[in-house]
PDB file of C-alpha atoms in Angstrom:
ATOM      1  CA  MET A   3      65.203 -34.057 -18.590  1.00 48.00           C
ATOM      2  CA  LYS A   4      65.842 -31.633 -21.430  1.00 40.00           C
ATOM      3  CA  SER A   5      63.967 -28.860 -19.621  1.00 42.00           C
ATOM      4  CA  PHE A   6      66.011 -29.531 -16.460  1.00 36.00           C
ATOM      5  CA  SER A   7      69.269 -29.241 -18.451  1.00 38.00           C
ATOM      6  CA  LEU A   8      68.094 -25.957 -19.946  1.00 37.00           C
ATOM      7  CA  PHE A   9      67.238 -24.713 -16.441  1.00 36.00           C
ATOM      8  CA  VAL A  10      70.717 -25.609 -15.144  1.00 35.00           C
ATOM      9  CA  ALA A  11      72.357 -23.928 -18.144  1.00 38.00           C
ATOM     10  CA  ALA A  12      70.299 -20.804 -17.570  1.00 37.00           C
ATOM     11  CA  MET A  13      71.281 -20.712 -13.890  1.00 35.00           C
ATOM     12  CA  ILE A  14      74.982 -21.062 -14.764  1.00 33.00           C
ATOM     13  CA  LEU A  15      74.698 -18.265 -17.320  1.00 34.00           C
ATOM     14  CA  ALA A  16      72.885 -16.046 -14.802  1.00 35.00           C
ATOM     15  CA  ALA A  17      75.548 -16.707 -12.167  1.00 35.00           C
ATOM     16  CA  PHE A  18      78.316 -15.887 -14.653  1.00 32.00           C
ATOM     17  CA  THR A  19      76.574 -12.661 -15.646  1.00 33.00           C
ATOM     18  CA  PHE A  20      76.169 -11.650 -12.013  1.00 34.00           C
ATOM     19  CA  THR A  21      79.765 -12.272 -11.043  1.00 33.00           C
ATOM     20  CA  THR A  22      81.252 -10.474 -14.045  1.00 36.00           C
ATOM     21  CA  ASP A  23      78.957  -7.444 -13.856  1.00 51.00           C
ATOM     22  CA  ASP A  24      81.065  -5.388 -11.483  1.00 61.00           C
ATOM     23  CA  PRO A  25      80.468  -1.627 -11.662  1.00 81.00           C
ATOM     24  CA  SER A  26      83.426   0.270 -10.244  1.00 92.00           C
ATOM     25  CA  SER A  27      83.091   2.683  -7.333  1.00 96.00           C
ATOM     26  CA  TRP A  28      84.682   6.104  -7.544  1.00 96.00           C
ATOM     27  CA  SER A  29      85.479   8.811  -4.987  1.00 96.00           C
ATOM     28  CA  ILE A  30      85.865  12.540  -5.598  1.00 97.00           C
ATOM     29  CA  ASP A  31      89.379  13.987  -5.407  1.00 97.00           C
ATOM     30  CA  ASN A  32      88.350  17.272  -3.765  1.00 96.00           C
ATOM     31  CA  SER A  33      91.774  18.839  -4.317  1.00 96.00           C
ATOM     32  CA  HIS A  34      91.241  18.620  -8.094  1.00 97.00           C
ATOM     33  CA  SER A  35      87.480  19.221  -8.237  1.00 98.00           C
ATOM     34  CA  SER A  36      85.002  22.047  -7.763  1.00 98.00           C
ATOM     35  CA  ILE A  37      81.278  22.641  -7.430  1.00 98.00           C
ATOM     36  CA  SER A  38      80.595  26.242  -8.358  1.00 98.00           C
ATOM     37  CA  PHE A  39      77.681  28.505  -9.210  1.00 97.00           C
ATOM     38  CA  LYS A  40      76.912  31.938 -10.584  1.00 97.00           C
ATOM     39  CA  VAL A  41      73.860  34.154 -10.375  1.00 95.00           C
ATOM     40  CA  ARG A  42      72.906  37.564 -11.733  1.00 91.00           C
ATOM     41  CA  HIS A  43      73.409  40.613  -9.498  1.00 87.00           C
ATOM     42  CA  LEU A  44      71.313  43.704 -10.265  1.00 84.00           C
ATOM     43  CA  GLY A  45      70.689  42.186 -13.697  1.00 79.00           C
ATOM     44  CA  ILE A  46      74.021  43.525 -14.994  1.00 82.00           C
ATOM     45  CA  SER A  47      76.752  41.261 -13.566  1.00 89.00           C
ATOM     46  CA  LYS A  48      77.232  37.821 -12.066  1.00 92.00           C
ATOM     47  CA  VAL A  49      78.326  36.787  -8.599  1.00 94.00           C
ATOM     48  CA  ARG A  50      80.305  33.545  -8.442  1.00 97.00           C
ATOM     49  CA  GLY A  51      80.763  31.146  -5.582  1.00 97.00           C
ATOM     50  CA  GLU A  52      81.476  27.545  -4.714  1.00 98.00           C
ATOM     51  CA  PHE A  53      80.837  24.882  -2.117  1.00 98.00           C
ATOM     52  CA  LEU A  54      83.968  23.665  -0.362  1.00 98.00           C
ATOM     53  CA  THR A  55      82.662  20.510   1.356  1.00 98.00           C
ATOM     54  CA  TYR A  56      80.967  17.728  -0.600  1.00 97.00           C
ATOM     55  CA  ASP A  57      81.052  13.982  -1.158  1.00 97.00           C
ATOM     56  CA  ALA A  58      79.474  11.444  -3.484  1.00 96.00           C
ATOM     57  CA  ASP A  59      78.988   7.741  -4.081  1.00 95.00           C
ATOM     58  CA  ILE A  60      79.591   7.191  -7.808  1.00 96.00           C
ATOM     59  CA  THR A  61      79.551   3.934  -9.765  1.00 96.00           C
ATOM     60  CA  MET A  62      80.103   3.148 -13.427  1.00 93.00           C
ATOM     61  CA  ASP A  63      80.775  -0.088 -15.282  1.00 90.00           C
ATOM     62  CA  GLY A  64      83.992   0.566 -17.201  1.00 82.00           C
ATOM     63  CA  ASP A  65      83.438   3.583 -19.436  1.00 82.00           C
ATOM     64  CA  ASP A  66      79.782   2.743 -20.116  1.00 89.00           C
ATOM     65  CA  LEU A  67      77.988   6.019 -19.395  1.00 91.00           C
ATOM     66  CA  ASN A  68      74.634   4.229 -19.385  1.00 92.00           C
ATOM     67  CA  THR A  69      75.636   2.601 -16.062  1.00 94.00           C
ATOM     68  CA  LEU A  70      76.602   5.853 -14.306  1.00 95.00           C
ATOM     69  CA  THR A  71      74.953   6.431 -10.901  1.00 97.00           C
ATOM     70  CA  VAL A  72      75.556   9.344  -8.547  1.00 97.00           C
ATOM     71  CA  ASN A  73      74.457  10.063  -4.979  1.00 97.00           C
ATOM     72  CA  ALA A  74      75.959  13.329  -3.772  1.00 97.00           C
ATOM     73  CA  THR A  75      75.828  15.463  -0.627  1.00 98.00           C
ATOM     74  CA  ILE A  76      76.910  19.109  -0.402  1.00 98.00           C
ATOM     75  CA  GLU A  77      77.222  20.971   2.890  1.00 98.00           C
ATOM     76  CA  THR A  78      75.348  24.253   2.516  1.00 98.00           C
ATOM     77  CA  ALA A  79      77.379  25.976   5.249  1.00 98.00           C
ATOM     78  CA  SER A  80      80.499  25.503   3.112  1.00 98.00           C
ATOM     79  CA  VAL A  81      79.296  28.108   0.595  1.00 98.00           C
ATOM     80  CA  ASP A  82      82.066  30.553  -0.281  1.00 98.00           C
ATOM     81  CA  THR A  83      81.691  33.635  -2.484  1.00 96.00           C
ATOM     82  CA  GLY A  84      84.761  35.425  -1.179  1.00 97.00           C
ATOM     83  CA  ASN A  85      82.656  37.767   0.947  1.00 96.00           C
ATOM     84  CA  GLU A  86      81.968  36.672   4.531  1.00 97.00           C
ATOM     85  CA  ARG A  87      78.979  38.965   5.000  1.00 96.00           C
ATOM     86  CA  ARG A  88      77.335  37.645   1.844  1.00 94.00           C
ATOM     87  CA  ASP A  89      78.205  34.054   2.784  1.00 97.00           C
ATOM     88  CA  GLY A  90      76.567  34.540   6.185  1.00 97.00           C
ATOM     89  CA  HIS A  91      73.431  35.791   4.448  1.00 95.00           C
ATOM     90  CA  LEU A  92      73.430  32.756   2.142  1.00 95.00           C
ATOM     91  CA  ARG A  93      73.654  30.442   5.176  1.00 97.00           C
ATOM     92  CA  SER A  94      70.721  32.211   6.839  1.00 96.00           C
ATOM     93  CA  ASP A  95      67.072  31.270   6.526  1.00 95.00           C
ATOM     94  CA  ASP A  96      66.699  33.786   3.695  1.00 92.00           C
ATOM     95  CA  PHE A  97      68.521  31.271   1.514  1.00 94.00           C
ATOM     96  CA  PHE A  98      69.930  27.840   2.494  1.00 97.00           C
ATOM     97  CA  GLY A  99      68.913  27.840   6.162  1.00 97.00           C
ATOM     98  CA  SER A 100      72.079  25.870   6.904  1.00 98.00           C
ATOM     99  CA  GLU A 101      71.310  25.336  10.579  1.00 97.00           C
ATOM    100  CA  GLU A 102      68.038  23.533   9.825  1.00 97.00           C
ATOM    101  CA  PHE A 103      69.046  22.176   6.400  1.00 98.00           C
ATOM    102  CA  PRO A 104      72.786  21.418   6.613  1.00 98.00           C
ATOM    103  CA  ALA A 105      72.997  19.542   3.314  1.00 98.00           C
ATOM    104  CA  MET A 106      71.634  19.548  -0.189  1.00 98.00           C
ATOM    105  CA  THR A 107      71.556  16.216  -2.010  1.00 98.00           C
ATOM    106  CA  PHE A 108      71.464  14.861  -5.537  1.00 98.00           C
ATOM    107  CA  ALA A 109      70.387  11.308  -6.406  1.00 98.00           C
ATOM    108  CA  SER A 110      70.566  10.245 -10.035  1.00 98.00           C
ATOM    109  CA  THR A 111      67.536   8.525 -11.542  1.00 98.00           C
ATOM    110  CA  GLY A 112      68.769   7.865 -15.062  1.00 97.00           C
ATOM    111  CA  VAL A 113      71.302   8.717 -17.735  1.00 97.00           C
ATOM    112  CA  THR A 114      70.923   9.304 -21.464  1.00 96.00           C
ATOM    113  CA  LYS A 115      73.926   9.239 -23.766  1.00 92.00           C
ATOM    114  CA  VAL A 116      73.700  12.087 -26.278  1.00 94.00           C
ATOM    115  CA  ASP A 117      76.731  11.516 -28.518  1.00 92.00           C
ATOM    116  CA  GLY A 118      80.371  10.639 -28.033  1.00 90.00           C
ATOM    117  CA  THR A 119      81.217  11.544 -24.436  1.00 94.00           C
ATOM    118  CA  ASN A 120      78.213  13.829 -23.876  1.00 97.00           C
ATOM    119  CA  PHE A 121      75.305  12.690 -21.733  1.00 97.00           C
ATOM    120  CA  HIS A 122      72.303  13.901 -19.745  1.00 98.00           C
ATOM    121  CA  LEU A 123      72.141  12.836 -16.101  1.00 98.00           C
ATOM    122  CA  GLN A 124      68.649  12.986 -14.612  1.00 98.00           C
ATOM    123  CA  GLY A 125      68.201  13.127 -10.865  1.00 98.00           C
ATOM    124  CA  ASP A 126      66.413  14.468  -7.817  1.00 98.00           C
ATOM    125  CA  LEU A 127      67.951  17.593  -6.307  1.00 98.00           C
ATOM    126  CA  THR A 128      66.911  18.420  -2.746  1.00 98.00           C
ATOM    127  CA  ILE A 129      67.561  21.856  -1.273  1.00 98.00           C
ATOM    128  CA  ARG A 130      65.998  22.825   2.041  1.00 96.00           C
ATOM    129  CA  ASP A 131      62.706  20.893   2.151  1.00 92.00           C
ATOM    130  CA  VAL A 132      62.076  20.773  -1.611  1.00 97.00           C
ATOM    131  CA  THR A 133      62.964  18.048  -4.104  1.00 98.00           C
ATOM    132  CA  GLN A 134      62.887  18.783  -7.834  1.00 97.00           C
ATOM    133  CA  SER A 135      63.881  16.741 -10.846  1.00 98.00           C
ATOM    134  CA  VAL A 136      66.830  18.281 -12.721  1.00 98.00           C
ATOM    135  CA  VAL A 137      68.948  17.354 -15.735  1.00 98.00           C
ATOM    136  CA  LEU A 138      72.719  17.814 -15.803  1.00 98.00           C
ATOM    137  CA  ASP A 139      74.396  18.291 -19.187  1.00 98.00           C
ATOM    138  CA  GLY A 140      77.512  16.179 -18.750  1.00 97.00           C
ATOM    139  CA  ASN A 141      80.766  15.433 -20.527  1.00 97.00           C
ATOM    140  CA  PHE A 142      82.995  12.453 -19.726  1.00 96.00           C
ATOM    141  CA  LEU A 143      86.603  13.614 -20.119  1.00 96.00           C
ATOM    142  CA  GLY A 144      88.168  10.160 -20.019  1.00 93.00           C
ATOM    143  CA  THR A 145      90.536   8.358 -17.664  1.00 92.00           C
ATOM    144  CA  ALA A 146      94.214   8.570 -16.704  1.00 94.00           C
ATOM    145  CA  MET A 147      96.614   6.757 -14.391  1.00 94.00           C
ATOM    146  CA  MET A 148      98.429   8.460 -11.506  1.00 92.00           C
ATOM    147  CA  ARG A 149     100.517   6.609  -8.915  1.00 89.00           C
ATOM    148  CA  ASP A 150      98.923   3.263  -9.812  1.00 90.00           C
ATOM    149  CA  THR A 151      95.393   4.651  -9.384  1.00 92.00           C
ATOM    150  CA  GLU A 152      92.882   5.120 -12.163  1.00 95.00           C
ATOM    151  CA  ARG A 153      91.234   8.528 -12.386  1.00 95.00           C
ATOM    152  CA  ALA A 154      88.285   9.805 -14.384  1.00 95.00           C
ATOM    153  CA  GLY A 155      87.164  13.314 -15.274  1.00 96.00           C
ATOM    154  CA  PHE A 156      83.663  14.707 -15.626  1.00 97.00           C
ATOM    155  CA  GLU A 157      82.146  18.115 -16.272  1.00 98.00           C
ATOM    156  CA  ALA A 158      78.457  18.903 -15.890  1.00 98.00           C
ATOM    157  CA  THR A 159      76.209  21.955 -15.816  1.00 98.00           C
ATOM    158  CA  THR A 160      72.609  22.748 -15.027  1.00 98.00           C
ATOM    159  CA  THR A 161      70.468  25.786 -14.259  1.00 98.00           C
ATOM    160  CA  VAL A 162      67.874  25.871 -11.484  1.00 97.00           C
ATOM    161  CA  ASN A 163      65.386  28.465 -10.298  1.00 96.00           C
ATOM    162  CA  ARG A 164      66.272  29.122  -6.655  1.00 95.00           C
ATOM    163  CA  LYS A 165      62.708  30.245  -5.885  1.00 94.00           C
ATOM    164  CA  GLU A 166      61.481  26.707  -6.618  1.00 96.00           C
ATOM    165  CA  PHE A 167      63.655  25.458  -3.736  1.00 96.00           C
ATOM    166  CA  ASN A 168      62.404  28.027  -1.195  1.00 93.00           C
ATOM    167  CA  LEU A 169      65.532  30.177  -1.480  1.00 92.00           C
ATOM    168  CA  SER A 170      63.012  32.932  -1.649  1.00 86.00           C
ATOM    169  CA  TRP A 171      64.709  36.146  -0.476  1.00 83.00           C
ATOM    170  CA  ASP A 172      64.010  39.015  -2.830  1.00 78.00           C
ATOM    171  CA  GLN A 173      64.706  42.697  -2.771  1.00 72.00           C
ATOM    172  CA  LEU A 174      64.004  45.122  -5.589  1.00 55.00           C
ATOM    173  CA  THR A 175      66.299  47.780  -6.963  1.00 50.00           C
ATOM    174  CA  GLU A 176      65.127  51.355  -7.327  1.00 49.00           C
ATOM    175  CA  ALA A 177      64.369  50.587 -10.975  1.00 51.00           C
ATOM    176  CA  GLY A 178      62.190  47.623  -9.993  1.00 47.00           C
ATOM    177  CA  GLY A 179      64.565  44.795 -10.874  1.00 54.00           C
ATOM    178  CA  VAL A 180      65.725  42.090  -8.474  1.00 67.00           C
ATOM    179  CA  ILE A 181      69.043  42.363  -6.666  1.00 81.00           C
ATOM    180  CA  VAL A 182      69.694  38.614  -6.853  1.00 87.00           C
ATOM    181  CA  GLY A 183      68.585  36.741  -9.951  1.00 90.00           C
ATOM    182  CA  HIS A 184      66.309  33.732  -9.729  1.00 93.00           C
ATOM    183  CA  ASN A 185      68.213  31.436 -12.113  1.00 94.00           C
ATOM    184  CA  VAL A 186      71.405  29.878 -10.752  1.00 96.00           C
ATOM    185  CA  GLU A 187      73.935  28.233 -13.064  1.00 98.00           C
ATOM    186  CA  ILE A 188      75.697  25.269 -11.427  1.00 98.00           C
ATOM    187  CA  THR A 189      78.947  23.798 -12.742  1.00 98.00           C
ATOM    188  CA  LEU A 190      80.618  20.600 -11.584  1.00 98.00           C
ATOM    189  CA  GLU A 191      84.233  19.826 -12.498  1.00 98.00           C
ATOM    190  CA  LEU A 192      85.136  16.510 -10.946  1.00 97.00           C
ATOM    191  CA  GLU A 193      88.218  14.336 -10.873  1.00 97.00           C
ATOM    192  CA  LEU A 194      87.390  10.888  -9.545  1.00 97.00           C
ATOM    193  CA  ILE A 195      89.607   8.189  -8.065  1.00 95.00           C
ATOM    194  CA  LYS A 196      88.740   4.535  -8.600  1.00 95.00           C
ATOM    195  CA  ASP A 197      88.244   2.832  -5.232  1.00 91.00           C
TER     196      ASP A 197
END
């Protein structure tokens, strides 16, 4: 009888834990967010650009960074560097191959709190037909209220080698250097709205 009572108590506790564990869902406010990148040009300067169309499913339990999960999609054809000819080249098969591969995706696989509001977000980044594990260096900027809605801010950066994702176009300068660098710095500045 005692073991049965313990079993019932355990089931009640499990049910209570399940019903109170309610991670919140968040949506990106695209009008106050950006996903940008920069890459070396001729080894002496940097070209900057951004992606204009993106979405993500994001959950987090309160402000507990250890519960953060992200599943994001970015439309490759939305790339914008301020130069239509260059953007057309980036959409071509030399780079993103947007017609065959219309989206790149990121799916988080884990998060490690570093200190304070800083964290590392691990995940699988897929570009074209290649998936690689990457780590985003993130910073949680806190929350604020606006028109009865809760908002949260995040910043994150990472660097990837475009050649590892089959963005393989290369052309050498007269001095033997590459026109477009291989390492691409990606920066996310996101304002989220609690659903």
